[in-house]
XYZ file of N, CA and C in Angstrom:
576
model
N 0.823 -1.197 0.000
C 0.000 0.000 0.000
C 0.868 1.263 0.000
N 1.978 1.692 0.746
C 2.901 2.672 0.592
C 3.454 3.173 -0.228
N 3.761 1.529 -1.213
C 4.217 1.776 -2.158
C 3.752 2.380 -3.053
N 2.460 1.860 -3.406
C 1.154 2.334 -4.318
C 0.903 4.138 -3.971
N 0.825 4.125 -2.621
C 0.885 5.803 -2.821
C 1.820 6.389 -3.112
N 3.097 5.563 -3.198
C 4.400 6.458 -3.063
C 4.708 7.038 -4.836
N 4.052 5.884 -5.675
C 3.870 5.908 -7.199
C 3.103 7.113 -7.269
N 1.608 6.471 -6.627
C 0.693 7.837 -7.146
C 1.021 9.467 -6.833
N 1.576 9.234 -5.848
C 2.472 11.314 -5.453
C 3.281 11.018 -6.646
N 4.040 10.693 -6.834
C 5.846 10.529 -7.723
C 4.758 10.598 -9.366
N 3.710 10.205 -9.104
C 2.975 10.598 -10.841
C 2.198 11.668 -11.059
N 1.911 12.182 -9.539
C 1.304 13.536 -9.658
C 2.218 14.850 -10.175
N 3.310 14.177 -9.081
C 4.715 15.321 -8.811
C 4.992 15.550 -10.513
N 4.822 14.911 -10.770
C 5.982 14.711 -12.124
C 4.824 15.995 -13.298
N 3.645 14.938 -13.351
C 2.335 15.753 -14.078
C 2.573 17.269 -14.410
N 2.336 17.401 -12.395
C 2.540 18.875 -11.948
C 4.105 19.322 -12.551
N 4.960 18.926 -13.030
C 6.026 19.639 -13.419
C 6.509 19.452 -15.073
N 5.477 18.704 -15.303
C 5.811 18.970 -16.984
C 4.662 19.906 -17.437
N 3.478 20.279 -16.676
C 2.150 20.849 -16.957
C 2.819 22.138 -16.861
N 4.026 22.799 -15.589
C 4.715 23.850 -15.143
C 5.995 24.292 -16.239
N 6.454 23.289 -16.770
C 7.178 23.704 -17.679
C 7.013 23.756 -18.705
N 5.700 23.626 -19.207
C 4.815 23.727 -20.352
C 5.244 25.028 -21.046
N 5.429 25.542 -22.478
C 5.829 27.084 -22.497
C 4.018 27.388 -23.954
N 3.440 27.658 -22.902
C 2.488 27.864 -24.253
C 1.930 29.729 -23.779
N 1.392 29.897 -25.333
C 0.632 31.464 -25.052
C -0.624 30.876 -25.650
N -1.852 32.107 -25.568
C -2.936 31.886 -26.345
C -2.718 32.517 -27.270
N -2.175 31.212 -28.515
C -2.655 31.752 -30.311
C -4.181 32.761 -30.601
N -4.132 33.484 -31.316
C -5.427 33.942 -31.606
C -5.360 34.259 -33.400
N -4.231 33.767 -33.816
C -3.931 33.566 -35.562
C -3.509 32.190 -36.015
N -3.393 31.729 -37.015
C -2.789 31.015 -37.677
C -2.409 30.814 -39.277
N -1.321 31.608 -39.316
C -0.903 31.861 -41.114
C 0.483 31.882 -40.777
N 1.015 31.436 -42.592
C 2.083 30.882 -42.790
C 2.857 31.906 -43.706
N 4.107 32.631 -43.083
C 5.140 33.782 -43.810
C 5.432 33.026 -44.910
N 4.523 33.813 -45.878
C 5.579 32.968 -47.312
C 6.978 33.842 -47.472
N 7.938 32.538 -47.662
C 9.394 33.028 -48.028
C 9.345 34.332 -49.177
N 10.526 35.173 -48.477
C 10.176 36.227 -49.049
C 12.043 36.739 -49.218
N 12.330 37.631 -50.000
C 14.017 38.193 -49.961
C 13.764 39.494 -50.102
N 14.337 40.549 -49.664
C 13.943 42.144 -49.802
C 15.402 42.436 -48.868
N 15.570 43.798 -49.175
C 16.370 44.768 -48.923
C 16.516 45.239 -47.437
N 17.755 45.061 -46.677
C 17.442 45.903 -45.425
C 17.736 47.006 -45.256
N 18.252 47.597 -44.161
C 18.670 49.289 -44.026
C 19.579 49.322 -44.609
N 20.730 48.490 -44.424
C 21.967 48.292 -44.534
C 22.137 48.228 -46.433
N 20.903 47.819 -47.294
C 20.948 47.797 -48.636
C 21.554 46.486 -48.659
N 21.496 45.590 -48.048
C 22.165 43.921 -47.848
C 20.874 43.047 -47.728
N 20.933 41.965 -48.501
C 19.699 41.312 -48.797
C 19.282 40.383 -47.429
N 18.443 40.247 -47.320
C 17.573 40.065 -46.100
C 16.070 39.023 -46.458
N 16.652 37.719 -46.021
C 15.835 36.688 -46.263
C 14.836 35.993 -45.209
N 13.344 35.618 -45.723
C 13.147 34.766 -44.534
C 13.974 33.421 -43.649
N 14.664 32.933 -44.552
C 15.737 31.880 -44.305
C 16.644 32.195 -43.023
N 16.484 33.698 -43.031
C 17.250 33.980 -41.785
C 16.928 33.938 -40.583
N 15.516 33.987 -40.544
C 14.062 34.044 -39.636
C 14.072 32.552 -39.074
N 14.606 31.751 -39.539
C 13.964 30.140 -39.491
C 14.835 29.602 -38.294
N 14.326 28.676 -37.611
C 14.450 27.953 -35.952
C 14.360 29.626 -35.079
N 13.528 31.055 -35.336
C 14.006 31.982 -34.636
C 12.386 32.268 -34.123
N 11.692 32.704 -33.011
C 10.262 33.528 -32.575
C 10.753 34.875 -33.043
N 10.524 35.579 -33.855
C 10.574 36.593 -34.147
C 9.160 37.515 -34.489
N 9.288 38.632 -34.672
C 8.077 40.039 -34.673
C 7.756 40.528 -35.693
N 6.783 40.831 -36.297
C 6.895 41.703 -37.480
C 5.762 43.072 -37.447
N 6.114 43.882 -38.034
C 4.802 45.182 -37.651
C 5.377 45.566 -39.639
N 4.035 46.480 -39.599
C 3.786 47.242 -40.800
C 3.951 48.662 -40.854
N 4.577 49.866 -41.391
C 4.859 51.179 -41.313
C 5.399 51.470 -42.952
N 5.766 52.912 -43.025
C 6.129 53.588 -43.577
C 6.810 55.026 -43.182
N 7.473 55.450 -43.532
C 8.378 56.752 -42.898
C 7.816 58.192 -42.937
N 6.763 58.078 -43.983
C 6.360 59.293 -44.103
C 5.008 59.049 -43.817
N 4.670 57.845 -43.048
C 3.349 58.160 -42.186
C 3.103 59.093 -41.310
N 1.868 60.035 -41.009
C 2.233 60.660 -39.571
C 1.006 60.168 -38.702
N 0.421 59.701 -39.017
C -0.855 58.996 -38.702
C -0.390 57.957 -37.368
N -0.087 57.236 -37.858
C -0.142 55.743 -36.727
C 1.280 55.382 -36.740
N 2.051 55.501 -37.552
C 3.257 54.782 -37.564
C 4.175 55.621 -36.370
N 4.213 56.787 -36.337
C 4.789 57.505 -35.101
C 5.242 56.426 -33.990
N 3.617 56.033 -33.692
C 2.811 55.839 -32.360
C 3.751 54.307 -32.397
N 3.497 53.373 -33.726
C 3.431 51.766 -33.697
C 5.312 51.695 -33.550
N 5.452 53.111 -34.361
C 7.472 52.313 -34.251
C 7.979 52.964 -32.809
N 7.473 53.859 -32.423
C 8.217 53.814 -30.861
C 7.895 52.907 -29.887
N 6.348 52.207 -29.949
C 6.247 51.558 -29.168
C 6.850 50.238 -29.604
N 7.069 49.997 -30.699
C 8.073 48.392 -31.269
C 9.420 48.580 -30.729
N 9.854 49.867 -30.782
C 11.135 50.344 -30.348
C 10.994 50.013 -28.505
N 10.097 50.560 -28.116
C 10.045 50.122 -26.960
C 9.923 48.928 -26.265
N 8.743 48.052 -27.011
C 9.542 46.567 -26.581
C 10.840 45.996 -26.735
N 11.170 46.381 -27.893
C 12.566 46.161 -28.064
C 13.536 45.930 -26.933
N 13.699 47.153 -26.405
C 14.015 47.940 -25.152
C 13.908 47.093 -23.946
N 12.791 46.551 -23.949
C 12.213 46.168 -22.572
C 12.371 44.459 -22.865
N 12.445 43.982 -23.855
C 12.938 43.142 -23.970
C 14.703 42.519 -24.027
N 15.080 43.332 -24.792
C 16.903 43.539 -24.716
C 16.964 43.661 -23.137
N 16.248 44.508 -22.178
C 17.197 44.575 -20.946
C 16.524 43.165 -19.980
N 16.044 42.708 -20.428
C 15.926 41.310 -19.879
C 16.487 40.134 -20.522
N 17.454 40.931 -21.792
C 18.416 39.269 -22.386
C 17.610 38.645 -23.483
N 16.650 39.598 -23.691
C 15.967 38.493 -24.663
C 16.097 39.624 -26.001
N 16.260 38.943 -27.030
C 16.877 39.342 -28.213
C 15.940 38.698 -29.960
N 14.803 39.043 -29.280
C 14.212 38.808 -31.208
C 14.154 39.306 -31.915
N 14.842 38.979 -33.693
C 14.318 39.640 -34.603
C 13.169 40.180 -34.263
N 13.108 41.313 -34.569
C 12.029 42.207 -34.999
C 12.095 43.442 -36.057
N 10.848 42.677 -37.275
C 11.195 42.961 -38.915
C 9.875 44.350 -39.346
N 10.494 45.288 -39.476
C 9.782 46.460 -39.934
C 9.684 46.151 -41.256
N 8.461 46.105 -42.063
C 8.276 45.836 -43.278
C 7.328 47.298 -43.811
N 8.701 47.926 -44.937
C 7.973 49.781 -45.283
C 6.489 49.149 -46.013
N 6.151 49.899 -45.975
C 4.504 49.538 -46.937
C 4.725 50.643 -48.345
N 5.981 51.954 -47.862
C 5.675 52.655 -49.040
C 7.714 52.386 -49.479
N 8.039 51.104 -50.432
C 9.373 50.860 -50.682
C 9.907 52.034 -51.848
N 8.826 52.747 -52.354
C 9.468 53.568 -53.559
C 10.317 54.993 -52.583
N 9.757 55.049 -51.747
C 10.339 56.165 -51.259
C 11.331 56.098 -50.196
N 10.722 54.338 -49.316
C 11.819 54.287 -47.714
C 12.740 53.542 -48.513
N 13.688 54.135 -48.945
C 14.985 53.453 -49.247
C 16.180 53.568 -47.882
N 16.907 51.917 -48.287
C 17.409 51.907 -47.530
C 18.135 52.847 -46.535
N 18.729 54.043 -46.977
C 19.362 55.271 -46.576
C 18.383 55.886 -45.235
N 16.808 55.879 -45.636
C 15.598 56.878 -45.524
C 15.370 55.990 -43.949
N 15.296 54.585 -44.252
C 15.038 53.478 -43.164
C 16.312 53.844 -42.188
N 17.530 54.315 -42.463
C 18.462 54.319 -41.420
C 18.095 55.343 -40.663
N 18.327 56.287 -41.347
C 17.905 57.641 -40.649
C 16.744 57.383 -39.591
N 15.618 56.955 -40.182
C 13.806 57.050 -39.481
C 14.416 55.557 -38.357
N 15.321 54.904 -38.326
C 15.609 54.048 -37.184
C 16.480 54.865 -36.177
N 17.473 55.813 -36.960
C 17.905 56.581 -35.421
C 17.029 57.826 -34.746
N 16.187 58.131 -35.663
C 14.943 59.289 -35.055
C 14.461 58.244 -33.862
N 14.268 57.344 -33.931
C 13.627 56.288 -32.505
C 14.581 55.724 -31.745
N 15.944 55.380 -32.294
C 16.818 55.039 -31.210
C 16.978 53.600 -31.300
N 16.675 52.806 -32.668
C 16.071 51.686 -32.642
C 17.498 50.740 -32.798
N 17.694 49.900 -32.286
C 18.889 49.021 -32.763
C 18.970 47.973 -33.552
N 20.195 48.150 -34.112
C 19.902 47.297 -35.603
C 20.341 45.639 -34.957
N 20.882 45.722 -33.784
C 21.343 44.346 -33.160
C 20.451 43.215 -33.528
N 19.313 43.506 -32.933
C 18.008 43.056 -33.707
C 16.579 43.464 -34.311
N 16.707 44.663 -35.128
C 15.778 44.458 -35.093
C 15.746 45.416 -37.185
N 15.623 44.927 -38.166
C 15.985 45.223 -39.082
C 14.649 46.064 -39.714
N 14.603 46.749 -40.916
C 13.783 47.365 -41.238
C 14.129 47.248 -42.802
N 12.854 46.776 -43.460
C 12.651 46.052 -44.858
C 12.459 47.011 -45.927
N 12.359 46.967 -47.068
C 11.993 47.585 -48.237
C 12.949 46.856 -49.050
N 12.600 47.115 -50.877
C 13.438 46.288 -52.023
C 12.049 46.038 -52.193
N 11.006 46.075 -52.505
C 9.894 45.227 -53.506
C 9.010 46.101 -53.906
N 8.094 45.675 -54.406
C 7.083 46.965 -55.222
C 5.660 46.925 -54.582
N 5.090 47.178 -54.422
C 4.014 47.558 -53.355
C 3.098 46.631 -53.533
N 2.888 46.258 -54.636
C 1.928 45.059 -54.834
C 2.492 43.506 -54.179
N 3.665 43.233 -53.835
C 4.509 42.026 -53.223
C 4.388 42.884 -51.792
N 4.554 43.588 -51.148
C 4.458 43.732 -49.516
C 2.824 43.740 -49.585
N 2.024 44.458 -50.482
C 0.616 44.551 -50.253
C -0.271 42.394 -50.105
N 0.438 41.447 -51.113
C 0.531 40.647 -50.815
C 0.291 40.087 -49.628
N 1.746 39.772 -49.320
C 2.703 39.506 -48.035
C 1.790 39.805 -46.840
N 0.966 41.156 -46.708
C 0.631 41.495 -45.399
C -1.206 40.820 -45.882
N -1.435 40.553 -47.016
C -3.020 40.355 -47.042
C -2.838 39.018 -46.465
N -1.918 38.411 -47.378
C -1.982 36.381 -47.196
C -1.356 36.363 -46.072
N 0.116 36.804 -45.924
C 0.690 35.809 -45.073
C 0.633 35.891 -43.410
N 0.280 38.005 -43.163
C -0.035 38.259 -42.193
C -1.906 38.144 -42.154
N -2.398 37.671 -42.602
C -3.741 38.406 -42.961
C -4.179 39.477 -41.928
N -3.876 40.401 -42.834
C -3.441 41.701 -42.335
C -4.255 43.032 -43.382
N -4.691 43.902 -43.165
C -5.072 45.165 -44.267
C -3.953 45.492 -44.702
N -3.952 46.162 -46.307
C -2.651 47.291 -46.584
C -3.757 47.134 -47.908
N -3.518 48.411 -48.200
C -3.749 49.437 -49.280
C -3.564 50.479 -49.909
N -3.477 50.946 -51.205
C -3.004 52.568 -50.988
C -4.252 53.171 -50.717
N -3.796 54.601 -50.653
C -5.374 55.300 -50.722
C -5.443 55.444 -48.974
N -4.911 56.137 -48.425
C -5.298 55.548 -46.758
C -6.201 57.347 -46.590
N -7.091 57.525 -45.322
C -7.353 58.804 -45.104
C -6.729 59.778 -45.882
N -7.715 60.544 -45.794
C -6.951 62.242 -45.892
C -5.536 62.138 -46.557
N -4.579 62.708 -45.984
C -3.202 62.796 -47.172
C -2.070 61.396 -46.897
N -3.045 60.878 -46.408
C -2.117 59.486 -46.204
C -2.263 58.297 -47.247
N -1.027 58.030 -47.670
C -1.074 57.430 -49.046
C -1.810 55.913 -48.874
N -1.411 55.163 -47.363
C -1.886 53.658 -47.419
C -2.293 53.161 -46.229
N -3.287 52.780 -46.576
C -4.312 52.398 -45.076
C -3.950 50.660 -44.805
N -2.692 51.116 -43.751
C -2.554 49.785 -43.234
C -2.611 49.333 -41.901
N -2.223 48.240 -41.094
C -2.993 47.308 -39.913
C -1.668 48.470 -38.931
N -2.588 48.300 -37.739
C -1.028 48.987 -36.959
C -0.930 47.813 -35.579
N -1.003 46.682 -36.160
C -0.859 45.272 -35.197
C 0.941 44.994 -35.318
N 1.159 44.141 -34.387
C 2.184 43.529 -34.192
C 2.025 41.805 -34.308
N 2.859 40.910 -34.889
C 2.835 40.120 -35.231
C 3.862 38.937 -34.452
N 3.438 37.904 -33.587
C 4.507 36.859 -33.448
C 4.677 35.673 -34.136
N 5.739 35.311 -34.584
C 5.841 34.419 -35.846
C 7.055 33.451 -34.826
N 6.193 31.563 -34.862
C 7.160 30.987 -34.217
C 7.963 30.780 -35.690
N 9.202 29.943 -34.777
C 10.540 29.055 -35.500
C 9.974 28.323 -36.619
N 8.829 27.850 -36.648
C 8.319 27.603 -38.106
C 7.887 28.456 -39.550
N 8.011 29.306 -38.761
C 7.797 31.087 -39.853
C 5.989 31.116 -39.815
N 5.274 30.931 -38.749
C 3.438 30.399 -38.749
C 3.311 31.716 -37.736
N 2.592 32.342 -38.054
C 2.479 33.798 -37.467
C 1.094 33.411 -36.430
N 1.335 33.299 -35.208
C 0.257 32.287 -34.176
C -0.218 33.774 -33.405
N -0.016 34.959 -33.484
C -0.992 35.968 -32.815
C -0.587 37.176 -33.195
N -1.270 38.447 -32.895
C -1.748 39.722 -33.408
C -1.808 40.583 -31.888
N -1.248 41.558 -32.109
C -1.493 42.735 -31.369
C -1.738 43.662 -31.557
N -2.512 44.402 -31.125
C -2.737 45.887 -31.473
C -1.303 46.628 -31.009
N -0.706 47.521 -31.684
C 0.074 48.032 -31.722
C 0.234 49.050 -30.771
N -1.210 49.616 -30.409
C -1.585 51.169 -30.192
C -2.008 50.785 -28.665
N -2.250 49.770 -28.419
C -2.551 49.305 -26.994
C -1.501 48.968 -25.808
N -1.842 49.703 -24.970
C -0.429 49.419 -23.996
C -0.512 48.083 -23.273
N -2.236 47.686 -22.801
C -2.260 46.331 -22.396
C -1.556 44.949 -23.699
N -2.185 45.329 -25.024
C -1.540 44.211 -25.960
C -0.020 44.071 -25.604
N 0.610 45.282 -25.735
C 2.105 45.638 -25.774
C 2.760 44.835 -24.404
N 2.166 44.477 -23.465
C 2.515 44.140 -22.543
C 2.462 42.656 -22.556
N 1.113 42.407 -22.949
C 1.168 41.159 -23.833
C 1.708 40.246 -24.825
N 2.164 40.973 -25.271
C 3.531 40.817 -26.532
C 4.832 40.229 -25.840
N 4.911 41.316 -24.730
C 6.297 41.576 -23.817
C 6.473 40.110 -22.771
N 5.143 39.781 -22.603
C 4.927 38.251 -21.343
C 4.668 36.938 -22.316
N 4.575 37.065 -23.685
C 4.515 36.128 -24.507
C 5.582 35.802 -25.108
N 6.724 37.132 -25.498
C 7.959 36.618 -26.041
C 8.952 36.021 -24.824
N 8.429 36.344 -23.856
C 9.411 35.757 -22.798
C 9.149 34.310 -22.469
N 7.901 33.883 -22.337
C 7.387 32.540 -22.858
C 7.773 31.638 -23.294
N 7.827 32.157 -24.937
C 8.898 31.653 -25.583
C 9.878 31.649 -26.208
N 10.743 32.402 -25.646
C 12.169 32.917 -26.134
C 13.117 32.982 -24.818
């Protein structure tokens, strides 16, 4: 009989500690980054291939937004931040929505207006608007369009994106939300 209980604790114990080291978040997406190659700040080609075995981030902007993008790249900049000083280090991929104009040069500059570090966190353009307009319908299913309000050229999502080691983009944040943002911040730690 001792014995028999001594199994049943020693199968609870155990339960209880693989249930504890469990690393899960709540998905609320499921889509797949199609492989993609484009341009980084640096004007050095920049592949999803590089992304792969990595949890990495992705958000949507443009440089000459004044609308939302302000708001979405300081606060990306700011997880950044708040993530780096806890050791944790993910790609995180700014993809321009307007590539005719954020050339690589334009992307360096609009990354030191925020303070943003290139350690990890790169900023895209090289394709023609119809391939990022793509990219963010299918692979993020995501809005982008031209034509955005008033003098704003393209009405796009101002979410944040986590994409596991399989390149499968498993949740969405509002960008503009400080609770999501925080959410973002207790999910990459999760799993990264």
């Amino acid at each position: 009989m001792k014995n028999t209980s001594f199994h049943i604790i020693l199968l609870i114990f155990t339960l209880i500690l693989v249930a504890c080291s469990g690393v899960s978040i709540d998905p609320n997406m499921s889509a797949t980054v199609k492989d993609f190659e484009f341009t980084d700040q640096d004007n050095e080609v920049f592949s999803s291939e590089q992304l792969k075995d990595d949890w990495w981030i992705a958000y949507f902007f443009y440089t000459n937004c004044t609308m939302v993008c302000p708001q979405t790249t300081a606060n990306i900049v700011n997880v950044q931040a708040t993530l780096n000083d806890e050791g944790i280090t993910p790609p995180i991929i700014g993809f321009s929505v307007d590539p005719n104009f954020d050339t690589p040069e334009v992307l360096q500059d609009y990354a030191t207006m925020y303070d943003a570090h290139f350690d990890n966190m790169t900023f895209l353009t090289g394709y023609d608007f119809d391939s990022i307009k793509e990219l963010a319908n299918t692979s993020f299913e995501t809005v982008l369009d031209g034509g955005g309000p008033e003098a704003h050229a393209y009405a796009h999502s101002t979410s944040f994106f986590l994409v596991n080691p399989e390149g499968e983009v498993v949740k969405w944040y509002d960008g503009l939300s400080k609770e999501d943002l925080e959410n973002l911040v207790t999910d990459a730690k999760k799993v990264m």
